[in-house]
Coordinates of C-alpha atoms in Angstrom, one line a residue:
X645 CA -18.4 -10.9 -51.7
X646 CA -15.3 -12.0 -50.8
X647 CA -14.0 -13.2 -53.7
X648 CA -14.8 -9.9 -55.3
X649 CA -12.4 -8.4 -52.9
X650 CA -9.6 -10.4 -52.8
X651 CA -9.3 -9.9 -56.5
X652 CA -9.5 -6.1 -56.5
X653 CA -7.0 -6.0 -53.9
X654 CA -4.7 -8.1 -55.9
X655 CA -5.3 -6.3 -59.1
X656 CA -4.7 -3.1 -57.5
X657 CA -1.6 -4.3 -56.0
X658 CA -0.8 -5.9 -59.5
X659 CA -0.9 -2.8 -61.4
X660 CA 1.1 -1.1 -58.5
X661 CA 4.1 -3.3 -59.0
X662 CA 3.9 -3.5 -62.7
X663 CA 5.3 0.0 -62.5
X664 CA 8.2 -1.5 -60.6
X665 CA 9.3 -4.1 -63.0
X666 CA 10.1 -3.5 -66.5
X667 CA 8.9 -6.4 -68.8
X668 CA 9.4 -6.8 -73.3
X669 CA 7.8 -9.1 -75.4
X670 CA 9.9 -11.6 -76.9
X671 CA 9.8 -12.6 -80.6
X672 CA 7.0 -15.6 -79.6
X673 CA 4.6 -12.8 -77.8
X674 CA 5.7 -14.0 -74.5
X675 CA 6.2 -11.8 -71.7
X676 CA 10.2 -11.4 -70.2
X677 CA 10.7 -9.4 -67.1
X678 CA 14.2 -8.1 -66.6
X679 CA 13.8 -8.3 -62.8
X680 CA 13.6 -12.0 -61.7
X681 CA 13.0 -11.1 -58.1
X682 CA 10.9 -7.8 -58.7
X683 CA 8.7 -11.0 -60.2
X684 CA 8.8 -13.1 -57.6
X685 CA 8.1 -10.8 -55.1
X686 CA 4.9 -9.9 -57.4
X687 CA 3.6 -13.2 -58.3
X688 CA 4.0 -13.9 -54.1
X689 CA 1.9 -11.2 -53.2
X690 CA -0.3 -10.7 -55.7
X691 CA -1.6 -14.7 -55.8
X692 CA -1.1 -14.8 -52.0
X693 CA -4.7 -13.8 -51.1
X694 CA -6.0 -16.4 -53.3
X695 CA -4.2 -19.3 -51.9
X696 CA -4.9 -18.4 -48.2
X697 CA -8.7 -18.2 -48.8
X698 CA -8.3 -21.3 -50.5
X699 CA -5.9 -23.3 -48.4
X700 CA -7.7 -22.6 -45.5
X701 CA -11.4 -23.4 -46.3
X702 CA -13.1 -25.5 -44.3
X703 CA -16.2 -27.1 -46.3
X704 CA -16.3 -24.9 -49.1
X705 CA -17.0 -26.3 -52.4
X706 CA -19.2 -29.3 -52.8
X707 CA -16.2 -32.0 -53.0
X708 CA -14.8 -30.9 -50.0
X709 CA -17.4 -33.2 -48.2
X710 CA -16.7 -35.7 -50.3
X711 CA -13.2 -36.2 -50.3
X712 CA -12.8 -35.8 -46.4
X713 CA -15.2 -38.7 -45.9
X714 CA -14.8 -40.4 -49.4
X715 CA -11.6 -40.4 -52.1
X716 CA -8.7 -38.8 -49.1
X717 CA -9.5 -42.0 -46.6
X718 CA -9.9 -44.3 -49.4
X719 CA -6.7 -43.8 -50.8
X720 CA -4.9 -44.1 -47.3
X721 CA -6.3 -47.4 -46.6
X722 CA -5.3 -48.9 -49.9
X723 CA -9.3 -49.2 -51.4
X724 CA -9.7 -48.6 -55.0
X725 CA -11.4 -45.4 -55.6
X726 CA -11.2 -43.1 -58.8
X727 CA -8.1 -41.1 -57.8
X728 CA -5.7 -40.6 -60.3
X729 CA -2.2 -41.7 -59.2
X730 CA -0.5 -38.4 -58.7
X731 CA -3.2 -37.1 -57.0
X732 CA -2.9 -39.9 -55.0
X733 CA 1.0 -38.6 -53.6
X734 CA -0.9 -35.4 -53.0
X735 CA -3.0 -36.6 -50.5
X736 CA -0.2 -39.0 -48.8
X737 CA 2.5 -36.2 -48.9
X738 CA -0.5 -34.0 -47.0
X739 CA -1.4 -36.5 -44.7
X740 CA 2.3 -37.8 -43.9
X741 CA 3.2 -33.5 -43.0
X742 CA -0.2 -33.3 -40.6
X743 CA -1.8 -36.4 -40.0
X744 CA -4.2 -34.9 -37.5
X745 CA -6.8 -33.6 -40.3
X746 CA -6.7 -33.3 -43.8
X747 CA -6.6 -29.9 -44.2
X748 CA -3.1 -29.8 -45.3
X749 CA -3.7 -32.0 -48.5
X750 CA -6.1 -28.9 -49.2
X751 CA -3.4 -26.3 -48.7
X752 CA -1.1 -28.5 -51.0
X753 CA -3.7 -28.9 -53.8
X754 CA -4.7 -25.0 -53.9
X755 CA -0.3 -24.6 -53.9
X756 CA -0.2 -26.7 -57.4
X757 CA -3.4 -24.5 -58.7
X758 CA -2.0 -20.9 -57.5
X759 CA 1.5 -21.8 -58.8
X760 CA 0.7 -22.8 -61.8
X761 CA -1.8 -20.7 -62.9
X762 CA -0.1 -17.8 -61.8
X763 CA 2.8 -18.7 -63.7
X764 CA 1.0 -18.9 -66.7
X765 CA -0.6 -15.1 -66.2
X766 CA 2.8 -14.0 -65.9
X767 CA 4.2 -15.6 -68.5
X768 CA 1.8 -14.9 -71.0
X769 CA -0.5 -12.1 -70.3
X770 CA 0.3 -8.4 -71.1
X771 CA -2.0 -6.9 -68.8
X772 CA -1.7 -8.5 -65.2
X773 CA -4.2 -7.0 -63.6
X774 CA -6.9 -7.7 -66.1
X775 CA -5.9 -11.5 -65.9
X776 CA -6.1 -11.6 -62.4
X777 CA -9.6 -10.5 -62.4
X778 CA -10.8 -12.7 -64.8
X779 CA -8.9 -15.3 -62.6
X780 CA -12.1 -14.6 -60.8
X781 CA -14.5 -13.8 -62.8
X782 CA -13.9 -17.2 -65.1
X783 CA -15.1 -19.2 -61.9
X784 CA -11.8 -20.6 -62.4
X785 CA -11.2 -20.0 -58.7
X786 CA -14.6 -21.1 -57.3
X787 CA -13.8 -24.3 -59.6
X788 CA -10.7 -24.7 -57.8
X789 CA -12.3 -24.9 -54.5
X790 CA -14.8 -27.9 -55.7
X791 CA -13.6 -29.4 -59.1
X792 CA -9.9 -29.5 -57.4
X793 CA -8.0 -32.4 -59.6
X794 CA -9.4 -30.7 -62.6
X795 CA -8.2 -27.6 -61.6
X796 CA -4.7 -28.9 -61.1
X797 CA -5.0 -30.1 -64.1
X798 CA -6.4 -27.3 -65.9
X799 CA -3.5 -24.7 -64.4
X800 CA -1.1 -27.0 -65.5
X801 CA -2.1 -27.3 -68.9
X802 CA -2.2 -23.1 -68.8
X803 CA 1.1 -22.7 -67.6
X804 CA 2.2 -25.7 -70.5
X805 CA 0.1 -23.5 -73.2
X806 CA 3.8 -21.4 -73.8
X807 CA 5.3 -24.2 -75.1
X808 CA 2.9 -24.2 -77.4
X809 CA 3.8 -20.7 -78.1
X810 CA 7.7 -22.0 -78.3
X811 CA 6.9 -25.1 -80.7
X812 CA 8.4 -27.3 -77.6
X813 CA 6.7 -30.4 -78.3
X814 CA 8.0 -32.8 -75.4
X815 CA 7.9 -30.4 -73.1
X816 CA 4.2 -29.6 -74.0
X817 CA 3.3 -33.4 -73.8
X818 CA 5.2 -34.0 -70.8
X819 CA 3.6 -31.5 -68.8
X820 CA 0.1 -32.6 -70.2
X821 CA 1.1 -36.2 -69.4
X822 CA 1.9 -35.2 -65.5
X823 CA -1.8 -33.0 -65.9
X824 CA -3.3 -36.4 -67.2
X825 CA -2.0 -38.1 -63.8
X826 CA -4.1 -35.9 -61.6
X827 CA -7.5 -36.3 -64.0
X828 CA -8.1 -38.4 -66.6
X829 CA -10.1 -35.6 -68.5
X830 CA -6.6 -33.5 -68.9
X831 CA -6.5 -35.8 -72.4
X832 CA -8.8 -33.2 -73.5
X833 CA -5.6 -30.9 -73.9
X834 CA -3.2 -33.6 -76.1
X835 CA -5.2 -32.1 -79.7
X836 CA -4.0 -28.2 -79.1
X837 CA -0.3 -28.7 -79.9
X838 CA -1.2 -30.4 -83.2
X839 CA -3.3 -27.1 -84.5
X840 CA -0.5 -24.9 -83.4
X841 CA 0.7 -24.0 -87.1
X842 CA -2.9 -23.3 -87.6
X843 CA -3.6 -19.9 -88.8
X844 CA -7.2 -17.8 -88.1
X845 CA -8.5 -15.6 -90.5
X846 CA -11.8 -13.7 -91.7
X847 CA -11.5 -15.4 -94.9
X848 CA -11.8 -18.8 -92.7
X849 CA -14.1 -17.2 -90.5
X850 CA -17.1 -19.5 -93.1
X851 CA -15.6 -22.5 -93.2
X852 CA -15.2 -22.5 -89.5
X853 CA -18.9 -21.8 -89.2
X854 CA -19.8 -24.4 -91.4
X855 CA -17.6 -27.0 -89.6
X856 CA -19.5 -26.0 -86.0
X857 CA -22.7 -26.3 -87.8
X858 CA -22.1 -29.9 -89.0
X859 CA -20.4 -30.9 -85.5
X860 CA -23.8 -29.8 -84.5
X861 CA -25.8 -31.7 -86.6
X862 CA -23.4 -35.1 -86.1
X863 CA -23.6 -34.6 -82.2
X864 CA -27.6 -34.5 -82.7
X865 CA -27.6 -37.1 -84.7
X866 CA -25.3 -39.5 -82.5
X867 CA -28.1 -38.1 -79.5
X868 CA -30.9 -39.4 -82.4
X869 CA -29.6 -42.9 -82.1
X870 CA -28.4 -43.0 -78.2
X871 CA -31.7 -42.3 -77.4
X872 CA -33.4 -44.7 -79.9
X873 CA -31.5 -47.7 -78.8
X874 CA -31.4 -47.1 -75.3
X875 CA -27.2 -46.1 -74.9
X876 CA -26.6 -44.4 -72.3
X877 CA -29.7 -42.4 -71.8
X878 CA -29.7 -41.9 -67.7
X879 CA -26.7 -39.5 -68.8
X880 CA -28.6 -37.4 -71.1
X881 CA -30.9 -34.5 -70.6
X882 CA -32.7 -34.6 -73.7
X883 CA -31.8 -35.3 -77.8
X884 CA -30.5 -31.6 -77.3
X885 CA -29.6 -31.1 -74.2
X886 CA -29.4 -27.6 -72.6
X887 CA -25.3 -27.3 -72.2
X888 CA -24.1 -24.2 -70.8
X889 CA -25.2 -21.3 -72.6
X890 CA -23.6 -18.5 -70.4
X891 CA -20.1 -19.8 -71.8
X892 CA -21.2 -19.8 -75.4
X893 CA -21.9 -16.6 -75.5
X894 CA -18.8 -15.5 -73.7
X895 CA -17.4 -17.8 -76.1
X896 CA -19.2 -15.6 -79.2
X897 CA -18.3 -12.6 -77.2
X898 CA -14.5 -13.6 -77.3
X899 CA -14.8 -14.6 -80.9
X900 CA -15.7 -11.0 -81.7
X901 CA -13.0 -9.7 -80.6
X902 CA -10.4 -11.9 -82.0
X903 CA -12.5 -11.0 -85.2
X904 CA -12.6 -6.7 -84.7
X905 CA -8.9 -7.2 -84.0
X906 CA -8.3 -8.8 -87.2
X907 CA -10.5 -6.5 -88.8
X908 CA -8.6 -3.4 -88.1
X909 CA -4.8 -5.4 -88.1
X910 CA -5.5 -7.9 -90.6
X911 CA -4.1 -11.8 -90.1
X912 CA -0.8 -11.0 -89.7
X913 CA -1.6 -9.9 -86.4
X914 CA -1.7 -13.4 -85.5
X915 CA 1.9 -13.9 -86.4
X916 CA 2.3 -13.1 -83.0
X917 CA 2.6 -16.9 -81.6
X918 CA 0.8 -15.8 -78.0
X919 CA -2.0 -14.4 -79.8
X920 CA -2.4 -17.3 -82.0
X921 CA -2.4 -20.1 -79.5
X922 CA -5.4 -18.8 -77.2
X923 CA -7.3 -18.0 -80.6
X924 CA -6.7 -21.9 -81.4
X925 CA -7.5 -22.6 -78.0
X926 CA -10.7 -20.8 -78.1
X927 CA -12.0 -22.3 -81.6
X928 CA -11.2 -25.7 -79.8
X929 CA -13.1 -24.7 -77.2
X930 CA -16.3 -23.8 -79.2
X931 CA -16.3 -26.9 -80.7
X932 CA -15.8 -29.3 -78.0
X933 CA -18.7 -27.5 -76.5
X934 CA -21.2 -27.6 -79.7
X935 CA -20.4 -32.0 -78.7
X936 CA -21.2 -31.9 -75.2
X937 CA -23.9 -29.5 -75.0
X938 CA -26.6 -31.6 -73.4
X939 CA -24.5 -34.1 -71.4
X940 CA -25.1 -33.2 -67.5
X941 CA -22.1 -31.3 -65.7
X942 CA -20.5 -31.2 -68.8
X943 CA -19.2 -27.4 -67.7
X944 CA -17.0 -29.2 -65.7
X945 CA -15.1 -30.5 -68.7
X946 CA -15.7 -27.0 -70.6
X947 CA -14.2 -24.9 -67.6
X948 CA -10.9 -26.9 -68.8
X949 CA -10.3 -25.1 -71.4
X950 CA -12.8 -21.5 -70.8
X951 CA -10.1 -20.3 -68.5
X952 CA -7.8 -19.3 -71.6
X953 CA -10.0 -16.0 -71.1
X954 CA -7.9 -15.2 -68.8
X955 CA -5.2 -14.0 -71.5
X956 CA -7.4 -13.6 -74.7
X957 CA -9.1 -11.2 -73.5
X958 CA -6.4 -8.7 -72.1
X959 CA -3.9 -9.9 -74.8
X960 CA -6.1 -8.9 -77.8
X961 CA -7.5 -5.7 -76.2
X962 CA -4.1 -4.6 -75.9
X963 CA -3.8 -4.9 -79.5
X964 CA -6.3 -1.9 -80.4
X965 CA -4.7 1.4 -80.4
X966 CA -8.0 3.5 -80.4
X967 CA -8.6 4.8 -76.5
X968 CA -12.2 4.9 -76.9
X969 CA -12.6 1.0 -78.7
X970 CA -9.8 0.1 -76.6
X971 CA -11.9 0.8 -73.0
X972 CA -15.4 0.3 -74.7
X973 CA -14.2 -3.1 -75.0
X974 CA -12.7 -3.6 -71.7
X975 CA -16.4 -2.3 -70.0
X976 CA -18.0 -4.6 -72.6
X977 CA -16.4 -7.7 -72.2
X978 CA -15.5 -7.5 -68.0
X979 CA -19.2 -6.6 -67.6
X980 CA -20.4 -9.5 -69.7
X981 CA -18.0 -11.9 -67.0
X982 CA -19.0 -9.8 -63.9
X983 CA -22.6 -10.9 -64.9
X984 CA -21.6 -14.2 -65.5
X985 CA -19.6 -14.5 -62.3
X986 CA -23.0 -12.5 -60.1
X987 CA -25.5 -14.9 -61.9
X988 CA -23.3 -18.3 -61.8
X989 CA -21.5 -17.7 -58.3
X990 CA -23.5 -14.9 -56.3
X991 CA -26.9 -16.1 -57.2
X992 CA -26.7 -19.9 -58.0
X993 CA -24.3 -21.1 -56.0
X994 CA -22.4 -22.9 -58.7
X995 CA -19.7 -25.2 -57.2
X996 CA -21.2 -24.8 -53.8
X997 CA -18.3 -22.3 -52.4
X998 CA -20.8 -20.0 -50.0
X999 CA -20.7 -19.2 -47.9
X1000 CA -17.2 -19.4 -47.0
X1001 CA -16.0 -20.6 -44.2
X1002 CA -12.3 -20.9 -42.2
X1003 CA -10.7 -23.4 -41.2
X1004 CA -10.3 -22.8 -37.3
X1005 CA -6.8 -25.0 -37.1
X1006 CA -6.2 -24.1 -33.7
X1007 CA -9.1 -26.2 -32.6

C-alpha cells in the first residue's frame, strides 16, 4: 500500500502548487512555466517521495538480487556480462562514491529514472497531478525497481518524446542513442520520430484496423513456421501466445478516447503537436504488441513504450469541455488502471516489489 500513498501524497501536493505557478501552452502543446524556480521547487518535492522509496530499497524487485550478486560485481572485476556500456559508468561512479555496498549505484539509477521522467510530466503534461498518478498506476514505478536499465531507458526516451513535438531530429536521436547505451531494447524508440508528420483521423481509423489485423496474421504465420522448423521454440508459449492482455485493453481503452475526442473536435485537434505525438506513440504501441504477443516477458519490452499513458490520458481529457464526459472519463479510465495496478502489483506480485523493504544503511 505504500505505493498508493506516496502517490496520493504527491498528487495532492502537486495540485497544491500548481496554484502557485502559472504555466501557457506554447504553439507545439508543450507546457511553459513562467516561474523557473516555483518549478523546481515543485518537481523536487513532488518526485521526492518516489526516489527515496526507491533509492533506498533493499531487495525489492526481482533484479535486485541479481545485480548485487551477478551484473554490479561482474562489471567491477572486468568479466563480460550483458551490461550496456553506460550502465556500466553507473555502477563504477556508485561504487567509486561508497564502496562499502552497492546501494548507492541503486540510489544513482532511481536519480536518472525520477529525473527524467519527471521532466517529461512537466514538460508535457497539462494535468500534473493526474500524470503523477498514473506514474503509479502504469507499474512504471514498480518497473523501475526491477526492470531498472529499461527503465532508464524508457524515462529518457519520455523526456526525448518533446523533441519530437519540436521536430528536433538530432536532438531526438541523440538522446535515444544515450537511452540505447543503458539497454539495447531502447532501439525500439528510433521508428517514432519518422511517423511524427503522421496525422490520426476517424477516416483512418479502418485502415489502421486493417493494418493490425494483417500484422496479426503475419506474426501468426511467422509463429506457423518457427514452430514447424524447430526456431526458436524454448522462447515461445504457443503458435499464439497469451501476450499481455491487461495492456491491450488499456490500450483499446486509450484508443477510445483519442477517438470520442476527435469525434466531438474533429482532426484538427490533433494539430496540436503534443497531442499528436502520444497518439503516434500509442498506435506504435498497439502494433508492436499485436508482434510480440506470445513471446515470454515480452511486457517487459511493451512497458517501454505503455508509460506514454502517463500524458495521453490527462492531455486528451483536458480536451473535452463537457463537466460531466469530462469526469466520467477520468473515473473510467483511472479505475480501469487502479484495477490494473491492484490485480498486476497488489495481487500478483509483478516485478517482485513486496513487500518493501529499507535499506538499514547505518548497519
Amino acid at each position: 500500500m505504500i505505493y498508493i500513498y506516496i502517490t496520493l501524497i504527491s498528487s495532492f501536493i502537486g495540485i497544491i502548487f500548481l496554484f502557485y505557478n502559472e504555466k501557457e501552452i506554447n504553439e507545439m502543446g508543450l507546457v511553459y512555466y513562467k516561474s523557473k524556480t516555483k518549478l523546481v521547487i515543485e518537481m523536487l518535492i513532488v518526485s521526492l517521495p518516489f526516489f527515496i522509496i526507491s533509492s533506498f530499497r533493499y531487495y525489492v524487485g526481482t533484479d535486485y538480487g541479481g545485480y548485487s550478486s551477478n551484473q554490479i560485481p561482474a562489471v567491477l572485476m572486468g568479466k563480460v556480462v550483458k551490461v550496456e556500456v553506460l550502465y556500466k559508468l553507473v555502477i563504477k561512479l556508485g561504487y567509486l562514491l561508497y564502496p562499502s555496498n552497492y546501494q548507492v549505484i541503486f540510489i544513482l539509477t532511481t536519480l536518472l529514472i525520477v529525473l527524467f521522467s519527471f521532466m517529461y510530466i512537466f514538460d508535457r503534461s497539462y494535468n500534473v497531478p493526474a500524470s503523477v498518478l498514473l506514474f503509479t498506476l502504469t507499474t512504471f514505478f514498480n518497473f523501475s525497481m526491477n526492470g531498472m536499465r529499461q527503465a532508464i531507458a524508457t524515462s529518457i526516451f519520455l523526456f526525448a518524446t518533446k523533441y519530437i513535438v519540436e521536430g528536433k531530429p538530432l536532438r531526438y536521436f541523440t538522446w535515444i542513442l544515450i537511452a540505447v547505451g543503458f539497454h539495447s531494447s531502447a532501439l525500439i524508440f528510433f521508428p517514432l520520430y519518422l511517423i511524427r508528420k503522421f496525422r490520426f483521423s476517424m477516416a483512418k481509423l479502418p485502415v489502421f484496423v486493417i493494418v493490425v489485423i494483417l500484422a496479426h496474421f503475419f506474426k501468426n504465420l511467422v509463429f506457423i513456421l518457427m514452430n514447424k522448423f524447430g526456431l526458436y521454440t524454448e522462447y515461445l508459449n504457443s503458435y499464439y501466445g497469451a501476450g499481455n492482455n491487461k495492456i491491450f485493453l488499456l490500450n483499446i481503452m486509450m484508443l477510445l478516447l483519442v477517438l470520442l475526442v476527435l469525434l466531438i473536435k474533429g482532426s484538427s485537434v490533433l494539430k496540436n503537436n503534443n497531442l499528436n505525438v502520444d497518439v503516434n506513440i500509442l498506435l506504435y504501441l498497439i502494433l508492436v504488441q499485436i508482434f510480440l504477443n506470445g513471446i515470454p516477458n515480452s511486457n517487459r519490452i511493451l512497458l517501454l513504450l505503455f508509460p506514454i499513458a502517463m500524458t495521453l490520458v490527462p492531455n486528451f481529457i483536458s480536451e473535452l469541455r463537457e463537466v460531466l464526459l469530462k469526469y466520467a472519463s477520468y473515473v473510467l479510465i483511472f479505475a480501469s488502471f487502479s484495477y490494473y495496478f491492484v490485480y498486476t502489483i497488489l495481487i500478483n506480485n509483478f516485478q517482485g516489489t513486496l513487500p518493501y523493504a529499507w535499506w538499514l544503511f547505518w548497519k
